[in-house]
Coordinates of C-alpha atoms in Angstrom, one line a residue:
Chain A
M1 CA 20.5 3.5 -0.9
N2 CA 18.7 3.5 -4.2
K3 CA 21.0 1.3 -6.2
Y4 CA 19.7 -0.2 -9.4
V5 CA 18.7 -3.8 -9.4
I6 CA 18.2 -3.8 -13.1
E7 CA 19.9 -1.3 -15.4
T8 CA 19.8 -1.7 -19.2
K9 CA 22.2 0.2 -21.4
Q10 CA 21.2 0.9 -25.0
L11 CA 19.4 -2.4 -25.0
T12 CA 18.4 -3.2 -28.6
K13 CA 16.7 -6.1 -30.3
T14 CA 16.2 -6.4 -34.1
Y15 CA 14.6 -9.1 -36.0
G16 CA 16.0 -8.8 -39.5
E17 CA 15.0 -5.3 -40.7
Q18 CA 12.7 -4.6 -37.8
T19 CA 13.8 -3.0 -34.6
V20 CA 11.5 -4.1 -31.8
V21 CA 13.5 -2.6 -28.9
N22 CA 15.5 0.5 -29.6
S23 CA 18.3 1.7 -27.3
V24 CA 16.3 1.3 -24.1
N25 CA 17.7 2.4 -20.8
I26 CA 15.6 1.4 -17.9
H27 CA 16.5 1.8 -14.2
V28 CA 14.8 -0.4 -11.7
K29 CA 15.5 0.7 -8.1
Q30 CA 15.8 -1.7 -5.2
G31 CA 12.6 -2.4 -3.3
Q32 CA 10.5 -0.5 -5.8
I33 CA 7.8 -1.6 -8.3
Y34 CA 8.7 -0.6 -11.8
G35 CA 5.9 -0.5 -14.3
L36 CA 6.6 -0.9 -18.0
L37 CA 3.7 0.6 -19.7
G38 CA 3.0 0.2 -23.4
R39 CA 0.5 -1.1 -25.9
N40 CA 0.5 -4.7 -27.1
G41 CA 3.6 -5.2 -29.3
A42 CA 5.4 -2.1 -27.9
G43 CA 8.4 -4.3 -26.9
K44 CA 7.7 -4.9 -23.2
T45 CA 7.9 -8.6 -23.3
T46 CA 11.0 -8.6 -25.5
I47 CA 12.8 -6.4 -22.9
M48 CA 11.9 -8.7 -20.1
K49 CA 13.0 -11.7 -22.2
M50 CA 16.4 -10.1 -22.9
I51 CA 16.9 -9.4 -19.2
L52 CA 16.1 -13.1 -18.4
G53 CA 18.3 -14.4 -21.2
L54 CA 15.3 -16.0 -23.0
T55 CA 16.2 -14.2 -26.2
D56 CA 19.5 -12.9 -27.6
I57 CA 20.5 -9.3 -27.1
T58 CA 21.2 -7.7 -30.5
S59 CA 23.2 -4.9 -28.8
G60 CA 23.5 -3.2 -25.5
E61 CA 23.9 -4.5 -22.0
V62 CA 21.9 -5.7 -19.1
D63 CA 23.2 -5.2 -15.5
V64 CA 21.4 -7.1 -12.8
F65 CA 22.3 -6.7 -9.1
G66 CA 24.9 -4.2 -10.2
Q67 CA 26.9 -6.3 -12.5
N68 CA 26.7 -7.2 -16.2
I69 CA 24.7 -10.4 -16.6
K70 CA 26.9 -11.9 -19.3
G71 CA 28.8 -15.0 -18.0
R72 CA 27.1 -14.8 -14.6
E73 CA 23.7 -16.2 -15.6
K74 CA 24.0 -19.3 -13.4
R75 CA 24.5 -17.2 -10.4
V76 CA 22.0 -14.5 -11.2
Y77 CA 19.0 -16.3 -12.4
P78 CA 18.3 -18.2 -9.2
R79 CA 17.8 -14.8 -7.6
I80 CA 15.1 -13.8 -10.0
G81 CA 11.5 -15.1 -10.2
A82 CA 9.6 -14.5 -13.4
I83 CA 6.4 -15.1 -15.3
I84 CA 6.7 -14.6 -19.0
E85 CA 3.7 -15.7 -20.9
T86 CA 2.1 -18.9 -19.6
P87 CA 4.5 -21.0 -17.6
G88 CA 4.8 -24.6 -18.4
F89 CA 3.1 -26.7 -15.9
Y90 CA 2.2 -30.4 -16.1
P91 CA -1.6 -30.6 -16.8
N92 CA -2.0 -34.0 -15.3
L93 CA -0.5 -33.0 -11.9
T94 CA -2.0 -30.9 -9.2
G95 CA -0.8 -27.3 -8.5
T96 CA 1.1 -28.5 -5.4
E97 CA 2.8 -31.4 -7.2
N98 CA 3.8 -29.0 -10.0
L99 CA 5.4 -26.6 -7.5
E100 CA 7.1 -29.4 -5.7
I101 CA 8.9 -30.4 -8.9
F102 CA 10.1 -26.8 -9.4
A103 CA 11.1 -26.6 -5.7
K104 CA 13.2 -29.8 -6.2
L105 CA 14.8 -28.4 -9.4
R106 CA 15.7 -25.0 -8.1
G107 CA 16.2 -25.6 -4.4
T108 CA 14.4 -23.6 -1.8
A109 CA 15.1 -20.9 0.7
A110 CA 13.1 -22.2 3.6
P111 CA 11.2 -25.2 4.7
N112 CA 7.6 -25.4 3.5
A113 CA 8.4 -23.3 0.5
V114 CA 5.5 -24.7 -1.6
K115 CA 2.9 -24.3 1.1
N116 CA 4.0 -20.7 1.8
A117 CA 4.0 -19.7 -1.9
L118 CA 0.5 -21.1 -2.3
E119 CA -0.7 -19.3 0.8
I120 CA 0.6 -16.0 -0.5
V121 CA -1.3 -16.2 -3.8
G122 CA -4.4 -17.7 -2.1
L123 CA -4.4 -21.2 -3.6
P124 CA -5.1 -24.3 -1.4
Y125 CA -2.1 -26.5 -0.4
R126 CA -2.4 -30.2 -1.3
D127 CA -5.6 -29.7 -3.3
K128 CA -6.7 -32.6 -5.5
K129 CA -7.5 -30.4 -8.5
L130 CA -5.4 -31.1 -11.5
F131 CA -3.7 -28.2 -13.3
S132 CA -5.7 -28.9 -16.5
K133 CA -8.9 -28.2 -14.5
Y134 CA -7.7 -24.9 -13.2
S135 CA -9.4 -21.7 -14.3
L136 CA -7.4 -19.0 -16.0
G137 CA -7.2 -17.0 -12.7
M138 CA -5.9 -20.0 -10.8
K139 CA -3.3 -20.7 -13.5
Q140 CA -2.1 -17.1 -13.2
R141 CA -1.9 -17.4 -9.5
L142 CA 0.0 -20.7 -9.7
G143 CA 2.4 -18.9 -12.1
I144 CA 3.0 -16.2 -9.6
A145 CA 3.4 -18.8 -6.8
N146 CA 6.0 -20.5 -8.9
A147 CA 7.8 -17.2 -9.4
I148 CA 8.0 -16.5 -5.7
L149 CA 8.7 -20.1 -4.7
H150 CA 12.4 -19.6 -4.0
D151 CA 11.9 -16.2 -2.3
P152 CA 13.8 -14.3 -5.0
E153 CA 15.0 -10.8 -4.6
L154 CA 13.7 -9.7 -8.0
L155 CA 10.4 -10.5 -9.7
I156 CA 9.8 -10.0 -13.4
L157 CA 6.1 -10.3 -14.1
D158 CA 4.8 -9.9 -17.7
E159 CA 1.2 -8.9 -17.6
P160 CA 0.4 -10.9 -14.5
T161 CA -3.2 -9.8 -14.4
N162 CA -4.0 -10.7 -18.0
G163 CA -7.2 -12.6 -18.4
L164 CA -8.3 -12.1 -14.8
D165 CA -11.7 -10.8 -13.7
P166 CA -11.8 -7.5 -11.9
I167 CA -11.8 -9.1 -8.4
G168 CA -8.9 -11.3 -9.4
I169 CA -7.0 -8.3 -10.7
A170 CA -7.5 -6.4 -7.5
E171 CA -6.3 -9.4 -5.5
V172 CA -3.2 -10.0 -7.6
R173 CA -2.5 -6.3 -7.4
D174 CA -2.8 -6.4 -3.6
F175 CA -0.3 -9.2 -3.1
I176 CA 2.2 -7.8 -5.6
K177 CA 2.0 -4.6 -3.5
T178 CA 2.4 -6.6 -0.3
L179 CA 5.5 -8.4 -1.7
S180 CA 7.0 -5.0 -2.4
I181 CA 6.0 -3.2 0.8
E182 CA 6.2 -5.9 3.4
R183 CA 9.0 -8.1 1.9
G184 CA 11.1 -5.5 0.2
K185 CA 11.0 -7.3 -3.2
T186 CA 12.0 -5.4 -6.3
I187 CA 9.4 -5.9 -9.0
L188 CA 9.5 -5.2 -12.7
I189 CA 5.9 -5.5 -14.1
S190 CA 4.5 -4.8 -17.5
S191 CA 1.0 -3.8 -18.5
H192 CA -0.9 -2.2 -21.2
I193 CA -3.5 -0.8 -18.8
L194 CA -2.6 2.6 -17.5
S195 CA -5.0 2.6 -14.5
E196 CA -3.5 -0.7 -13.3
I197 CA 0.1 0.6 -13.4
A198 CA -0.9 3.8 -11.8
L199 CA -2.3 1.9 -8.8
L200 CA 0.8 -0.3 -8.4
A201 CA 4.0 1.2 -9.6
D202 CA 6.5 3.5 -7.8
D203 CA 8.4 4.2 -11.0
I204 CA 7.1 3.9 -14.5
G205 CA 8.7 3.5 -18.0
I206 CA 6.6 4.2 -21.1
I207 CA 7.4 2.1 -24.1
D208 CA 6.1 2.9 -27.5
H209 CA 7.2 1.2 -30.7
G210 CA 10.3 -0.2 -28.9
V211 CA 11.4 3.2 -27.7
L212 CA 11.4 4.3 -24.0
L213 CA 9.5 7.6 -24.2
E214 CA 9.7 8.5 -20.6
E215 CA 10.9 7.2 -17.3
N216 CA 9.7 8.9 -14.1
S217 CA 8.4 8.3 -10.7
M218 CA 4.7 7.8 -10.3
N219 CA 4.6 10.6 -7.7
E220 CA 5.9 13.0 -10.2
L221 CA 3.4 11.9 -12.8
Q222 CA 0.5 12.0 -10.3
K223 CA 1.3 15.6 -9.6
R224 CA 0.5 16.4 -13.2
N225 CA -2.6 14.5 -12.9
S226 CA -4.5 16.7 -10.5
K227 CA -7.3 19.2 -11.1
Y228 CA -7.0 22.4 -9.2
I229 CA -6.4 26.1 -9.6
L230 CA -3.1 27.3 -8.3
L231 CA -3.3 30.8 -7.0
Q232 CA -0.4 33.0 -6.0
V233 CA -1.4 36.0 -4.0
S234 CA 0.1 38.6 -1.7
D235 CA -2.0 37.9 1.3
I236 CA -3.3 34.4 2.1
P237 CA -5.6 35.2 5.0
K238 CA -7.4 37.9 3.1
T239 CA -7.7 35.8 0.1
S240 CA -9.2 32.9 2.0
L241 CA -11.7 35.3 3.5
V242 CA -12.8 36.5 0.0
L243 CA -13.0 32.9 -1.2
E244 CA -15.1 31.7 1.7
R245 CA -17.4 34.8 2.0
Q246 CA -17.9 35.8 -1.5
F247 CA -17.5 32.6 -3.5
G248 CA -18.5 30.0 -0.9
V249 CA -15.3 28.0 -1.5
T250 CA -14.5 25.5 1.2
E251 CA -12.3 23.1 -0.8
Y252 CA -9.0 24.7 -0.9
S253 CA -5.7 24.3 0.9
V254 CA -2.9 26.6 1.7
Q255 CA 0.5 25.5 0.3
D256 CA 2.8 28.1 1.5
E257 CA 2.9 31.8 2.4
H258 CA 1.7 32.9 -1.0
T259 CA 0.2 29.9 -2.7
L260 CA -3.3 28.4 -2.5
R261 CA -4.8 25.4 -4.2
I262 CA -8.5 25.6 -5.0
Y263 CA -10.0 22.2 -5.8
D264 CA -13.2 23.5 -7.3
T265 CA -12.0 24.0 -10.9
S266 CA -15.4 25.3 -12.1
L267 CA -14.8 28.5 -10.2
D268 CA -15.0 31.7 -12.2
M269 CA -11.5 32.9 -11.9
A270 CA -12.0 36.2 -13.6
A271 CA -14.6 37.1 -10.9
V272 CA -12.2 35.9 -8.2
N273 CA -9.3 37.9 -9.5
K274 CA -11.5 41.0 -9.7
A275 CA -12.7 40.6 -6.1
L276 CA -9.2 40.1 -4.9
V277 CA -8.0 43.2 -6.6
V278 CA -10.9 45.2 -5.1
Q279 CA -9.7 44.1 -1.7
D280 CA -6.2 45.3 -2.4
I281 CA -4.8 41.8 -2.7
A282 CA -2.2 41.4 -5.4
V283 CA -2.7 38.4 -7.6
I284 CA 0.7 37.2 -8.7
S285 CA -0.6 34.3 -10.8
S286 CA -3.5 32.1 -11.2
Q287 CA -3.2 28.9 -13.2
L288 CA -5.6 26.1 -14.0
C289 CA -4.1 22.6 -13.7
N290 CA -6.4 20.3 -15.4
D291 CA -4.3 17.5 -16.8
T292 CA -5.2 13.8 -16.4
L293 CA -2.7 11.0 -16.8
E294 CA -4.6 9.7 -19.7
D295 CA -4.2 13.0 -21.6
Y296 CA -0.5 13.0 -20.7
F297 CA 0.1 9.6 -22.1
K298 CA -1.8 10.6 -25.2
K299 CA 0.5 13.5 -25.5
I300 CA 3.7 11.6 -25.2
T301 CA 2.7 8.7 -27.3
G302 CA 1.8 11.0 -30.1
G303 CA -1.9 11.1 -29.7
E304 CA -2.6 7.4 -29.8
G305 CA -3.0 6.9 -26.1
I306 CA -2.6 3.8 -24.1
A307 CA -5.1 1.4 -22.6
Chain B
M1 CA 42.8 -66.6 -8.1
D2 CA 40.2 -66.2 -5.5
I3 CA 42.2 -63.6 -3.6
N4 CA 42.8 -61.6 -6.8
V5 CA 39.0 -61.4 -7.5
Y6 CA 38.4 -60.3 -4.0
L7 CA 41.1 -57.8 -4.2
F8 CA 39.7 -56.5 -7.4
I9 CA 36.3 -56.1 -6.0
V10 CA 37.6 -54.4 -2.9
I11 CA 39.7 -52.0 -4.9
A12 CA 36.8 -51.3 -7.3
L13 CA 34.5 -50.7 -4.3
M14 CA 37.0 -48.3 -2.7
L15 CA 37.4 -46.5 -5.9
L16 CA 33.7 -46.1 -6.1
I17 CA 33.5 -44.8 -2.6
I18 CA 36.3 -42.4 -3.2
M19 CA 34.6 -41.1 -6.3
Y20 CA 31.4 -40.7 -4.4
L21 CA 33.2 -38.8 -1.7
L22 CA 34.9 -36.6 -4.2
F23 CA 31.6 -35.9 -5.8
V24 CA 30.0 -35.0 -2.4
L25 CA 33.0 -32.9 -1.6
R26 CA 32.7 -31.0 -4.8
R27 CA 29.0 -30.4 -4.2
V28 CA 29.6 -29.1 -0.7
R29 CA 32.4 -26.9 -2.0
T30 CA 30.2 -25.3 -4.6
Q31 CA 27.5 -24.8 -1.9
L32 CA 30.0 -23.3 0.4
A33 CA 31.1 -20.9 -2.3
L34 CA 27.5 -20.0 -2.8
I35 CA 27.0 -19.4 0.9
K36 CA 30.1 -17.3 1.1
D37 CA 28.9 -15.2 -1.8
A38 CA 25.5 -14.7 -0.3
L39 CA 26.8 -13.9 3.2
E40 CA 29.1 -11.3 1.6
D41 CA 26.0 -9.8 0.0
I42 CA 23.9 -9.9 3.2
K43 CA 26.8 -8.5 5.2
G44 CA 26.8 -5.6 2.6
G45 CA 23.2 -4.9 3.5
N46 CA 21.2 -6.9 1.0
L47 CA 18.8 -8.5 3.3
N48 CA 16.8 -9.8 0.4
R49 CA 19.4 -12.3 -0.6
R50 CA 18.5 -15.9 -0.1
I51 CA 20.6 -19.1 -0.3
L52 CA 18.9 -21.9 -2.1
A53 CA 19.3 -25.4 -1.0
G54 CA 18.3 -28.8 -2.5
E55 CA 16.3 -31.3 -0.5
N56 CA 19.3 -33.6 0.2
D57 CA 22.0 -31.0 0.6
M58 CA 24.2 -31.3 3.7
T59 CA 24.1 -27.6 4.1
K60 CA 20.3 -27.3 3.9
T61 CA 19.7 -26.4 7.6
I62 CA 22.5 -23.9 7.6
C63 CA 21.2 -22.3 4.5
Y64 CA 17.6 -22.1 5.9
D65 CA 18.9 -20.7 9.1
I66 CA 20.9 -18.0 7.4
N67 CA 17.8 -17.1 5.3
K68 CA 15.7 -17.0 8.4
I69 CA 18.0 -14.5 10.0
A70 CA 18.0 -12.3 6.8
V71 CA 14.2 -12.5 6.6
N72 CA 13.8 -11.5 10.2
S73 CA 16.1 -8.6 10.2
Q74 CA 14.6 -7.4 6.9
A75 CA 11.1 -7.5 8.4
Q76 CA 12.3 -5.4 11.2
L77 CA 14.0 -2.9 8.9
I78 CA 10.9 -2.7 6.8
R79 CA 8.6 -2.0 9.8
Q80 CA 11.0 0.7 10.9
R81 CA 11.1 2.3 7.5
Q82 CA 7.3 2.1 7.2
S83 CA 6.8 4.0 10.4
E84 CA 9.3 6.6 9.4
Q85 CA 7.5 7.2 6.1
A86 CA 4.2 7.3 7.8
Y87 CA 5.6 9.9 10.2
K88 CA 6.8 12.0 7.4
R89 CA 3.5 11.8 5.6
L90 CA 1.9 12.8 8.8
M91 CA 4.1 15.9 9.2
T92 CA 3.4 17.1 5.7
S93 CA -0.4 16.7 5.9
L94 CA -0.3 18.2 9.4
S95 CA 1.4 21.3 8.1
H96 CA -1.3 21.6 5.4
D97 CA -4.2 20.8 7.6
V98 CA -3.2 23.5 10.1
K99 CA -2.1 26.1 7.6
T100 CA -5.5 26.2 5.8
P101 CA -7.8 26.8 8.7
L102 CA -5.3 29.0 10.3
A103 CA -5.1 31.3 7.3
S104 CA -8.8 31.7 7.1
L105 CA -9.0 32.2 10.8
V106 CA -6.5 35.0 10.5
G107 CA -8.5 36.4 7.6
Y108 CA -11.7 36.6 9.6
L109 CA -10.0 38.1 12.7
E110 CA -8.2 40.7 10.5
A111 CA -11.5 41.8 9.0
V112 CA -12.9 42.3 12.5
E113 CA -9.8 44.0 13.8
N114 CA -9.6 46.4 10.9
K115 CA -13.3 47.2 11.3
I116 CA -14.1 46.1 7.8
V117 CA -17.2 44.4 9.1
I118 CA -19.5 45.9 11.7
G119 CA -22.7 45.0 13.6
E120 CA -24.3 41.7 12.9
E121 CA -21.8 40.8 10.3
K122 CA -19.0 41.3 12.7
D123 CA -20.7 39.0 15.2
E124 CA -21.0 36.4 12.5
Y125 CA -17.3 36.7 11.6
I126 CA -16.4 36.2 15.2
H127 CA -18.6 33.2 15.4
V128 CA -17.0 31.6 12.3
A129 CA -13.5 32.4 13.7
H130 CA -14.5 30.8 16.9
E131 CA -15.6 27.6 15.2
K132 CA -12.4 27.5 13.2
A133 CA -10.3 27.9 16.3
H134 CA -12.3 25.0 17.8
Y135 CA -11.8 22.8 14.9
M136 CA -8.0 23.4 15.1
K137 CA -8.0 22.7 18.7
S138 CA -9.7 19.4 18.3
F139 CA -7.5 18.6 15.3
V140 CA -4.3 19.1 17.3
E141 CA -5.7 17.1 20.2
N142 CA -6.6 14.3 17.9
L143 CA -3.3 14.4 16.3
F144 CA -1.4 14.1 19.6
E145 CA -3.6 11.3 20.6
W146 CA -2.9 9.5 17.4
V147 CA 0.9 10.0 17.7
K148 CA 0.8 8.7 21.3
L149 CA -1.2 5.6 20.2
D150 CA 1.0 5.0 17.2
S151 CA 4.2 5.2 19.2
G152 CA 2.8 2.9 21.9
E153 CA 3.1 5.5 24.6
Q154 CA -0.5 5.4 25.5
I155 CA -1.2 3.5 28.8
F156 CA -4.4 1.7 29.1
H157 CA -6.3 0.7 32.2
F158 CA -8.4 -2.3 31.7
E159 CA -11.1 -2.9 34.2
K160 CA -14.2 -5.1 34.5
F161 CA -17.2 -3.0 33.4
D162 CA -20.7 -3.6 32.3
L163 CA -20.6 -2.8 28.6
N164 CA -24.3 -2.2 28.4
E165 CA -24.4 0.3 31.2
L166 CA -21.2 2.0 29.9
S167 CA -22.7 2.3 26.4
R168 CA -25.9 3.8 27.8
N169 CA -24.0 6.4 29.7
I170 CA -22.0 7.4 26.6
I171 CA -25.1 7.6 24.5
A172 CA -26.9 9.8 27.0
D173 CA -24.4 12.5 26.3
W174 CA -25.0 12.2 22.6
I175 CA -28.8 12.5 22.6
P176 CA -29.0 16.3 22.9
V177 CA -26.3 16.6 20.1
L178 CA -28.2 14.2 17.9
E179 CA -31.4 16.1 18.5
S180 CA -29.9 19.5 17.7
N181 CA -28.5 18.1 14.5
H182 CA -32.0 16.7 13.6
F183 CA -31.1 13.1 13.8
E184 CA -33.6 10.4 14.6
Y185 CA -32.1 7.7 16.6
E186 CA -32.7 4.2 17.9
F187 CA -30.8 2.4 20.6
V188 CA -31.2 -1.3 21.3
I189 CA -29.1 -2.4 24.2
P190 CA -29.8 -5.5 26.3
E191 CA -31.1 -4.9 29.8
T192 CA -28.9 -7.5 31.3
E193 CA -25.4 -6.9 32.6
Y194 CA -22.4 -7.9 30.4
F195 CA -19.1 -7.6 32.1
I196 CA -16.1 -7.2 29.9
H197 CA -12.4 -6.1 30.3
I198 CA -12.3 -2.7 28.9
D199 CA -10.6 0.7 29.1
V200 CA -13.4 3.0 29.7
N201 CA -11.8 6.1 28.2
A202 CA -10.8 4.2 25.0
Y203 CA -14.3 2.8 24.5
T204 CA -15.9 6.1 25.1
R205 CA -13.5 7.6 22.6
V206 CA -14.4 5.0 20.0
L207 CA -18.2 5.6 20.3
N208 CA -17.6 9.4 20.3
N209 CA -15.6 9.2 17.1
L210 CA -18.2 7.1 15.4
F211 CA -21.1 9.3 16.5
Q212 CA -19.2 12.4 15.4
N213 CA -18.4 10.8 12.1
I214 CA -22.1 10.1 11.4
I215 CA -23.1 13.7 12.3
I216 CA -20.4 15.3 10.3
H217 CA -20.0 13.0 7.2
S218 CA -23.0 10.8 6.7
A219 CA -25.5 13.5 5.5
G220 CA -28.3 11.3 6.8
D221 CA -31.0 11.9 9.4
K222 CA -31.3 8.6 11.1
M223 CA -28.8 6.6 13.1
A224 CA -29.0 3.4 15.2
L225 CA -26.9 1.6 17.7
H226 CA -27.5 -2.1 18.5
I227 CA -25.6 -4.2 20.9
C228 CA -25.8 -8.0 21.0
E229 CA -23.7 -10.3 23.1
D230 CA -22.9 -13.9 23.5
I231 CA -20.5 -15.9 25.7
Q232 CA -17.5 -15.0 23.6
Q233 CA -17.9 -11.5 22.3
A234 CA -20.0 -8.4 22.1
K235 CA -21.1 -7.0 18.8
I236 CA -21.8 -3.3 18.5
I237 CA -23.5 -2.2 15.3
I238 CA -23.7 1.5 14.5
S239 CA -25.5 2.5 11.4
D240 CA -26.8 5.5 9.6
N241 CA -29.0 6.2 6.6
G242 CA -26.7 8.7 4.9
K243 CA -24.9 8.7 1.6
G244 CA -22.7 5.7 2.4
I245 CA -19.0 5.4 1.4
A246 CA -17.8 4.8 -2.2
P247 CA -16.8 1.2 -2.5
D248 CA -13.3 2.1 -3.7
K249 CA -12.8 4.3 -0.6
L250 CA -14.2 1.8 1.9
P251 CA -10.9 -0.2 2.4
H252 CA -9.0 2.9 3.3
I253 CA -11.3 4.7 5.7
F254 CA -9.4 3.4 8.8
E255 CA -6.1 4.7 7.5
R256 CA -5.0 7.8 9.1
M257 CA -5.3 11.0 7.2
Y258 CA -7.7 9.5 4.8
Q259 CA -10.7 11.5 4.0
C260 CA -13.2 10.7 1.3
D261 CA -13.1 14.1 -0.1
Q262 CA -10.0 14.4 -2.1
S263 CA -9.4 17.9 -0.8
R264 CA -9.6 18.4 2.9
S265 CA -12.7 20.4 3.6
A266 CA -12.9 22.2 6.8
K267 CA -14.7 19.6 8.8
G268 CA -13.3 16.4 10.2
N269 CA -9.6 15.6 10.4
G270 CA -9.1 12.1 9.0
L271 CA -8.0 10.8 12.3
G272 CA -11.2 9.8 14.1
L273 CA -11.6 6.4 12.5
A274 CA -7.9 5.6 12.6
I275 CA -7.9 6.3 16.3
A276 CA -11.0 4.2 16.7
K277 CA -9.5 1.2 14.9
E278 CA -6.3 1.5 17.0
L279 CA -8.2 1.6 20.2
I280 CA -10.4 -1.4 19.3
S281 CA -7.4 -3.4 18.3
V282 CA -5.9 -2.7 21.7
H283 CA -8.9 -4.6 23.1
K284 CA -8.1 -7.4 20.7
G285 CA -11.3 -6.6 18.8
T286 CA -12.1 -5.6 15.3
I287 CA -14.0 -2.7 13.6
T288 CA -15.3 -2.9 10.1
A289 CA -17.4 -0.8 7.9
E290 CA -19.7 -1.6 5.0
N291 CA -22.4 0.0 3.0
S292 CA -25.8 -1.1 4.0
S293 CA -27.9 -2.7 1.4
D294 CA -30.4 0.1 1.2
K295 CA -28.8 3.2 2.3
G296 CA -26.0 4.5 4.5
T297 CA -23.1 2.9 6.3
V298 CA -22.8 0.2 9.0
F299 CA -19.9 0.1 11.4
T300 CA -19.5 -3.2 13.3
I301 CA -17.3 -3.5 16.4
L302 CA -16.5 -6.9 17.8
L303 CA -15.1 -7.0 21.3
P304 CA -14.0 -10.3 22.9
K305 CA -15.3 -10.8 26.4
A306 CA -11.9 -12.0 27.8
L307 CA -8.8 -10.1 26.7

């Protein structure tokens, strides 16, 4: 079921002495949003460019749709939609006219392709406004409309929310999410903003200085991101009674026969342990989970953090 | 002489036509190869695959039709998968939501049973246990109602009713509850009759859920219900003066199992608003929530007069 739409094997890019991408293996699953997270200059764009054949691969391989891309470019690229940096639109034409040119060049998958693409990103169809008069947000939207014009299976979006205001960011995030959930698109997206990736991605790859530090599912990472006290005890009903009566705790949940999660992390655990022992309840373990994603990224990037 | 020239022209023309036909044939051939490729892929289960066609391609309509088929069956598949996932989520949260109150209920009853508490304290314990049992009862009822709604098994009986009279009847039952919870209230309902096609039980349920929501969650002490009607629709506005809903939470409150408190505290079950929304949409109406400009939350229901 979860076959990889993109898989890179030891993907490397060097410019002279400098290695900008170093043996990166990323695995983008079908129908998922994969977030490449890293600071500016970490190598995210270079990876995307190598996947799209916009820059040469120094060494390593790229498989797209389950096969090595080499020699199959002409067949593969029509199935991908991408925005890498600012797309080249004609400034003296309207958005609709620009897209119509691209539709003619690439072919379309359905009638009214231009109209539909504009609708998805929330731009007016057949508007008189010239591209040169577009705001940054509108330009980004048109870029995305162009990327989805031919209804591709795979979208590669390099910092699609760059330069947008907060409302614009939320809107773009929403329709990227919709494309994935309601249309089953596979999406590779890059960002240097942790919170943005956290809201969007199913899987995440963290790039730092050209090296993939970690690749994991967002769910797995979120688990490490919660604040709670994990309490393992011999008797759950008795423990919940002690918590409620003696400590006034209402925010807790029972995980299984012996495990409780308490969401109030300011609780005095020494006192709780003591009270439990007095009641003849064995405390097997109590553990404070207090990690935030931010802390975690700081840890794995070696203290520098991301965002 | 003349004949030779004619002959030459005819031959040249024929050659041109043959070359054109050969060109068209080649073009159609490559397109057929593309279509074959894509069909193979779609047959293998990749419903995301699209076939691109140029504006003047002979195969354009065939390509578009194949794409349409793929799009439609994919949409169906995605809907199915979504409901499966939702169901799974429901089961997990269900198990947690029942486990926690059940554990503490057992804790209270054990304490009574083992005579750890006596006299007044014992009575209080029994009272708390009773409340928790009630909570669980209503939770399970809600849950079943939700599942029934969600799977489309609920049967509705639409009848012509006077919305104003119906609303007054429902409110009458709430007045003592509001008073015992120290809520001030204001009801503005037109004296005229307003007949509307409505399922009485469903409408009652919606108002009940909203009232309950205000009493449990708003933390205010005033609430109001206004009804205004025109030829097309009725507008029911229910507001409170409580703490309001955080803006980032607002878009999610009608999703099932969504509660503003990250941990599920004992009250409420995260289903009331989801049920309300579902019931209103059965009436082809809408329900929205927003924070009022000064304080509290405003719920607005729009019901069309004719179904």
